[in-house]
mmCIF file with all atom_site columns, C-alpha atoms in Angstrom:
data_model
loop_
_atom_site.group_PDB
_atom_site.id
_atom_site.type_symbol
_atom_site.label_atom_id
_atom_site.label_alt_id
_atom_site.label_comp_id
_atom_site.label_asym_id
_atom_site.label_entity_id
_atom_site.label_seq_id
_atom_site.pdbx_PDB_ins_code
_atom_site.Cartn_x
_atom_site.Cartn_y
_atom_site.Cartn_z
_atom_site.occupancy
_atom_site.B_iso_or_equiv
_atom_site.pdbx_formal_charge
_atom_site.auth_seq_id
_atom_site.auth_comp_id
_atom_site.auth_asym_id
_atom_site.auth_atom_id
_atom_site.pdbx_PDB_model_num
ATOM 1   C CA . MET A 1 1   ? -13.021 34.671 -26.973 1.00 0.00 ? 3   MET A CA 1
ATOM 2   C CA . ASN A 1 2   ? -12.706 31.493 -28.976 1.00 0.00 ? 4   ASN A CA 1
ATOM 3   C CA . GLY A 1 3   ? -9.187  31.179 -30.336 1.00 0.00 ? 5   GLY A CA 1
ATOM 4   C CA . ALA A 1 4   ? -9.988  28.151 -32.511 1.00 0.00 ? 6   ALA A CA 1
ATOM 5   C CA . ALA A 1 5   ? -11.631 30.296 -35.195 1.00 0.00 ? 7   ALA A CA 1
ATOM 6   C CA . GLN A 1 6   ? -8.752  32.766 -35.465 1.00 0.00 ? 8   GLN A CA 1
ATOM 7   C CA . SER A 1 7   ? -5.664  32.541 -37.641 1.00 0.00 ? 9   SER A CA 1
ATOM 8   C CA . PRO A 1 8   ? -2.420  32.024 -35.690 1.00 0.00 ? 10  PRO A CA 1
ATOM 9   C CA . ASP A 1 9   ? -1.371  35.658 -36.305 1.00 0.00 ? 11  ASP A CA 1
ATOM 10  C CA . ALA A 1 10  ? -4.760  36.992 -35.208 1.00 0.00 ? 12  ALA A CA 1
ATOM 11  C CA . GLN A 1 11  ? -4.668  34.831 -32.085 1.00 0.00 ? 13  GLN A CA 1
ATOM 12  C CA . SER A 1 12  ? -1.150  35.935 -31.079 1.00 0.00 ? 14  SER A CA 1
ATOM 13  C CA . GLU A 1 13  ? -2.174  39.575 -31.655 1.00 0.00 ? 15  GLU A CA 1
ATOM 14  C CA . ALA A 1 14  ? -5.317  39.060 -29.545 1.00 0.00 ? 16  ALA A CA 1
ATOM 15  C CA . ILE A 1 15  ? -3.252  37.497 -26.751 1.00 0.00 ? 17  ILE A CA 1
ATOM 16  C CA . LEU A 1 16  ? -0.730  40.344 -26.984 1.00 0.00 ? 18  LEU A CA 1
ATOM 17  C CA . ALA A 1 17  ? -3.517  42.933 -26.739 1.00 0.00 ? 19  ALA A CA 1
ATOM 18  C CA . ARG A 1 18  ? -4.990  41.176 -23.686 1.00 0.00 ? 20  ARG A CA 1
ATOM 19  C CA . ILE A 1 19  ? -1.570  40.976 -22.029 1.00 0.00 ? 21  ILE A CA 1
ATOM 20  C CA . LEU A 1 20  ? -0.916  44.681 -22.613 1.00 0.00 ? 22  LEU A CA 1
ATOM 21  C CA . GLN A 1 21  ? -4.357  45.516 -21.176 1.00 0.00 ? 23  GLN A CA 1
ATOM 22  C CA . SER A 1 22  ? -3.714  43.321 -18.128 1.00 0.00 ? 24  SER A CA 1
ATOM 23  C CA . LEU A 1 23  ? -0.332  44.956 -17.520 1.00 0.00 ? 25  LEU A CA 1
ATOM 24  C CA . ASP A 1 24  ? -1.857  48.418 -17.834 1.00 0.00 ? 26  ASP A CA 1
ATOM 25  C CA . ASP A 1 25  ? -4.739  47.507 -15.494 1.00 0.00 ? 27  ASP A CA 1
ATOM 26  C CA . ASP A 1 26  ? -2.248  46.315 -12.858 1.00 0.00 ? 28  ASP A CA 1
ATOM 27  C CA . LYS A 1 27  ? -0.096  49.461 -13.139 1.00 0.00 ? 29  LYS A CA 1
ATOM 28  C CA . ALA A 1 28  ? 2.975   47.801 -14.665 1.00 0.00 ? 30  ALA A CA 1
ATOM 29  C CA . GLU A 1 29  ? 5.600   50.383 -15.586 1.00 0.00 ? 31  GLU A CA 1
ATOM 30  C CA . GLU A 1 30  ? 7.784   50.949 -18.644 1.00 0.00 ? 32  GLU A CA 1
ATOM 31  C CA . ILE A 1 31  ? 5.986   48.389 -20.809 1.00 0.00 ? 33  ILE A CA 1
ATOM 32  C CA . VAL A 1 32  ? 8.006   47.493 -23.909 1.00 0.00 ? 34  VAL A CA 1
ATOM 33  C CA . GLN A 1 33  ? 6.654   45.299 -26.691 1.00 0.00 ? 35  GLN A CA 1
ATOM 34  C CA . ILE A 1 34  ? 9.076   43.545 -29.064 1.00 0.00 ? 36  ILE A CA 1
ATOM 35  C CA . ASP A 1 35  ? 8.018   41.873 -32.323 1.00 0.00 ? 37  ASP A CA 1
ATOM 36  C CA . LEU A 1 36  ? 9.913   38.574 -32.622 1.00 0.00 ? 38  LEU A CA 1
ATOM 37  C CA . ARG A 1 37  ? 8.242   37.327 -35.810 1.00 0.00 ? 39  ARG A CA 1
ATOM 38  C CA . GLY A 1 38  ? 10.928  36.335 -38.272 1.00 0.00 ? 40  GLY A CA 1
ATOM 39  C CA . ARG A 1 39  ? 13.634  36.767 -35.597 1.00 0.00 ? 41  ARG A CA 1
ATOM 40  C CA . SER A 1 40  ? 12.893  33.895 -33.226 1.00 0.00 ? 42  SER A CA 1
ATOM 41  C CA . ASP A 1 41  ? 10.929  30.659 -33.237 1.00 0.00 ? 43  ASP A CA 1
ATOM 42  C CA . MET A 1 42  ? 10.211  30.800 -29.488 1.00 0.00 ? 44  MET A CA 1
ATOM 43  C CA . ALA A 1 43  ? 7.317   33.288 -29.709 1.00 0.00 ? 45  ALA A CA 1
ATOM 44  C CA . ASP A 1 44  ? 5.745   35.998 -31.869 1.00 0.00 ? 46  ASP A CA 1
ATOM 45  C CA . TYR A 1 45  ? 6.150   38.745 -29.264 1.00 0.00 ? 47  TYR A CA 1
ATOM 46  C CA . MET A 1 46  ? 8.059   39.562 -26.124 1.00 0.00 ? 48  MET A CA 1
ATOM 47  C CA . VAL A 1 47  ? 6.806   42.027 -23.542 1.00 0.00 ? 49  VAL A CA 1
ATOM 48  C CA . ILE A 1 48  ? 9.043   43.485 -20.840 1.00 0.00 ? 50  ILE A CA 1
ATOM 49  C CA . CYS A 1 49  ? 7.748   45.553 -17.940 1.00 0.00 ? 51  CYS A CA 1
ATOM 50  C CA . SER A 1 50  ? 8.474   46.525 -14.362 1.00 0.00 ? 52  SER A CA 1
ATOM 51  C CA . GLY A 1 51  ? 6.654   46.404 -11.060 1.00 0.00 ? 53  GLY A CA 1
ATOM 52  C CA . ARG A 1 52  ? 7.640   48.620 -8.143  1.00 0.00 ? 54  ARG A CA 1
ATOM 53  C CA . SER A 1 53  ? 8.097   45.787 -5.616  1.00 0.00 ? 55  SER A CA 1
ATOM 54  C CA . SER A 1 54  ? 8.414   42.007 -5.425  1.00 0.00 ? 56  SER A CA 1
ATOM 55  C CA . ARG A 1 55  ? 4.788   41.841 -4.307  1.00 0.00 ? 57  ARG A CA 1
ATOM 56  C CA . GLN A 1 56  ? 3.585   43.887 -7.283  1.00 0.00 ? 58  GLN A CA 1
ATOM 57  C CA . VAL A 1 57  ? 5.713   41.842 -9.715  1.00 0.00 ? 59  VAL A CA 1
ATOM 58  C CA . ALA A 1 58  ? 4.158   38.596 -8.429  1.00 0.00 ? 60  ALA A CA 1
ATOM 59  C CA . SER A 1 59  ? 0.657   40.100 -8.494  1.00 0.00 ? 61  SER A CA 1
ATOM 60  C CA . ILE A 1 60  ? 1.046   41.384 -12.071 1.00 0.00 ? 62  ILE A CA 1
ATOM 61  C CA . ALA A 1 61  ? 2.179   37.914 -13.173 1.00 0.00 ? 63  ALA A CA 1
ATOM 62  C CA . GLU A 1 62  ? -0.637  36.119 -11.351 1.00 0.00 ? 64  GLU A CA 1
ATOM 63  C CA . LYS A 1 63  ? -3.359  38.368 -12.808 1.00 0.00 ? 65  LYS A CA 1
ATOM 64  C CA . LEU A 1 64  ? -1.873  38.087 -16.295 1.00 0.00 ? 66  LEU A CA 1
ATOM 65  C CA . MET A 1 65  ? -1.909  34.283 -16.150 1.00 0.00 ? 67  MET A CA 1
ATOM 66  C CA . GLU A 1 66  ? -5.511  34.307 -14.890 1.00 0.00 ? 68  GLU A CA 1
ATOM 67  C CA . ASN A 1 67  ? -6.596  36.638 -17.705 1.00 0.00 ? 69  ASN A CA 1
ATOM 68  C CA . VAL A 1 68  ? -4.944  34.550 -20.433 1.00 0.00 ? 70  VAL A CA 1
ATOM 69  C CA . LYS A 1 69  ? -6.473  31.368 -19.011 1.00 0.00 ? 71  LYS A CA 1
ATOM 70  C CA . GLN A 1 70  ? -9.934  32.937 -18.694 1.00 0.00 ? 72  GLN A CA 1
ATOM 71  C CA . ASP A 1 71  ? -9.973  34.645 -22.106 1.00 0.00 ? 73  ASP A CA 1
ATOM 72  C CA . PHE A 1 72  ? -8.079  32.104 -24.227 1.00 0.00 ? 74  PHE A CA 1
ATOM 73  C CA . GLY A 1 73  ? -8.197  28.833 -22.278 1.00 0.00 ? 75  GLY A CA 1
ATOM 74  C CA . ARG A 1 74  ? -4.389  28.756 -22.153 1.00 0.00 ? 76  ARG A CA 1
ATOM 75  C CA . LEU A 1 75  ? -2.283  27.689 -19.237 1.00 0.00 ? 77  LEU A CA 1
ATOM 76  C CA . SER A 1 76  ? 0.910   29.725 -19.092 1.00 0.00 ? 78  SER A CA 1
ATOM 77  C CA . LYS A 1 77  ? 4.279   28.420 -18.006 1.00 0.00 ? 79  LYS A CA 1
ATOM 78  C CA . VAL A 1 78  ? 5.775   30.562 -15.264 1.00 0.00 ? 80  VAL A CA 1
ATOM 79  C CA . GLU A 1 79  ? 9.152   30.843 -13.588 1.00 0.00 ? 81  GLU A CA 1
ATOM 80  C CA . GLY A 1 80  ? 10.314  33.060 -10.744 1.00 0.00 ? 82  GLY A CA 1
ATOM 81  C CA . LYS A 1 81  ? 6.937   33.987 -9.236  1.00 0.00 ? 83  LYS A CA 1
ATOM 82  C CA . ASP A 1 82  ? 7.949   32.878 -5.733  1.00 0.00 ? 84  ASP A CA 1
ATOM 83  C CA . THR A 1 83  ? 10.797  35.396 -5.433  1.00 0.00 ? 85  THR A CA 1
ATOM 84  C CA . GLY A 1 84  ? 9.156   38.250 -7.339  1.00 0.00 ? 86  GLY A CA 1
ATOM 85  C CA . ASP A 1 85  ? 12.405  39.720 -8.693  1.00 0.00 ? 87  ASP A CA 1
ATOM 86  C CA . TRP A 1 86  ? 11.911  38.533 -12.264 1.00 0.00 ? 88  TRP A CA 1
ATOM 87  C CA . VAL A 1 87  ? 8.897   36.539 -13.408 1.00 0.00 ? 89  VAL A CA 1
ATOM 88  C CA . LEU A 1 88  ? 8.816   34.946 -16.836 1.00 0.00 ? 90  LEU A CA 1
ATOM 89  C CA . ILE A 1 89  ? 5.388   34.043 -18.227 1.00 0.00 ? 91  ILE A CA 1
ATOM 90  C CA . ASP A 1 90  ? 5.264   31.987 -21.426 1.00 0.00 ? 92  ASP A CA 1
ATOM 91  C CA . THR A 1 91  ? 1.824   32.010 -23.044 1.00 0.00 ? 93  THR A CA 1
ATOM 92  C CA . GLY A 1 92  ? 3.083   30.264 -26.184 1.00 0.00 ? 94  GLY A CA 1
ATOM 93  C CA . ASP A 1 93  ? 2.667   33.204 -28.574 1.00 0.00 ? 95  ASP A CA 1
ATOM 94  C CA . VAL A 1 94  ? 3.890   35.893 -26.187 1.00 0.00 ? 96  VAL A CA 1
ATOM 95  C CA . ILE A 1 95  ? 6.665   35.754 -23.605 1.00 0.00 ? 97  ILE A CA 1
ATOM 96  C CA . VAL A 1 96  ? 6.327   38.268 -20.780 1.00 0.00 ? 98  VAL A CA 1
ATOM 97  C CA . HIS A 1 97  ? 9.112   39.355 -18.429 1.00 0.00 ? 99  HIS A CA 1
ATOM 98  C CA . VAL A 1 98  ? 8.026   41.236 -15.294 1.00 0.00 ? 100 VAL A CA 1
ATOM 99  C CA . PHE A 1 99  ? 10.946  42.710 -13.349 1.00 0.00 ? 101 PHE A CA 1
ATOM 100 C CA . ARG A 1 100 ? 11.682  44.763 -10.291 1.00 0.00 ? 102 ARG A CA 1
ATOM 101 C CA . PRO A 1 101 ? 13.425  47.875 -11.742 1.00 0.00 ? 103 PRO A CA 1
ATOM 102 C CA . GLU A 1 102 ? 16.906  47.043 -10.375 1.00 0.00 ? 104 GLU A CA 1
ATOM 103 C CA . VAL A 1 103 ? 16.788  43.510 -11.793 1.00 0.00 ? 105 VAL A CA 1
ATOM 104 C CA . ARG A 1 104 ? 15.554  44.789 -15.166 1.00 0.00 ? 106 ARG A CA 1
ATOM 105 C CA . GLU A 1 105 ? 18.398  47.285 -15.314 1.00 0.00 ? 107 GLU A CA 1
ATOM 106 C CA . PHE A 1 106 ? 20.925  44.557 -14.486 1.00 0.00 ? 108 PHE A CA 1
ATOM 107 C CA . TYR A 1 107 ? 19.795  42.122 -17.218 1.00 0.00 ? 109 TYR A CA 1
ATOM 108 C CA . GLN A 1 108 ? 18.935  44.724 -19.887 1.00 0.00 ? 110 GLN A CA 1
ATOM 109 C CA . LEU A 1 109 ? 16.906  42.367 -22.089 1.00 0.00 ? 111 LEU A CA 1
ATOM 110 C CA . GLU A 1 110 ? 15.840  45.261 -24.286 1.00 0.00 ? 112 GLU A CA 1
ATOM 111 C CA . LYS A 1 111 ? 19.443  45.675 -25.455 1.00 0.00 ? 113 LYS A CA 1
ATOM 112 C CA . MET A 1 112 ? 19.460  42.073 -26.657 1.00 0.00 ? 114 MET A CA 1
ATOM 113 C CA . TRP A 1 113 ? 16.172  42.224 -28.537 1.00 0.00 ? 115 TRP A CA 1
ATOM 114 C CA . LEU A 1 114 ? 15.358  45.801 -29.551 1.00 0.00 ? 116 LEU A CA 1
ATOM 115 C CA . PRO A 1 115 ? 17.012  47.602 -32.460 1.00 0.00 ? 117 PRO A CA 1
ATOM 116 C CA . ALA A 1 116 ? 19.286  50.390 -31.187 1.00 0.00 ? 118 ALA A CA 1
ATOM 117 C CA . ASP A 1 117 ? 16.916  53.159 -32.348 1.00 0.00 ? 119 ASP A CA 1
ATOM 118 C CA . GLN A 1 118 ? 14.060  51.750 -30.228 1.00 0.00 ? 120 GLN A CA 1
ATOM 119 C CA . GLN A 1 119 ? 15.913  51.227 -26.948 1.00 0.00 ? 121 GLN A CA 1
ATOM 120 C CA . ARG A 1 120 ? 14.897  53.294 -23.967 1.00 0.00 ? 122 ARG A CA 1
ATOM 121 C CA . SER A 1 121 ? 17.393  55.781 -22.648 1.00 0.00 ? 123 SER A CA 1
ATOM 122 C CA . PRO A 1 122 ? 19.111  54.984 -19.347 1.00 0.00 ? 124 PRO A CA 1
ATOM 123 C CA . LEU A 1 123 ? 17.434  56.313 -16.196 1.00 0.00 ? 125 LEU A CA 1
#
């Protein structure tokens, strides 16, 4: 895909779609997508998901970064990949948080960013 010919909105939507596909391919769980347009200048979208183990969390993050680089020529900023508890991947247009379930429950990012009617019910 050549991102240069796309409008900024179309490009961020294309990146979001690729990220969601990558997460699904790698068996990420409880994938939540949050539209940040008009609410935050840091990105257009945030995606939050879980992996079952530290190894899976790190693997999901690694594959996602490879896919974004391969398909869009973008290098992502990443934090936390070495520990695998919570990995943050910043692609520019989309910020992705990959958590182990216990860490996700502790931080509850969805409560900060999702409207109350869209929040997932507690486990």
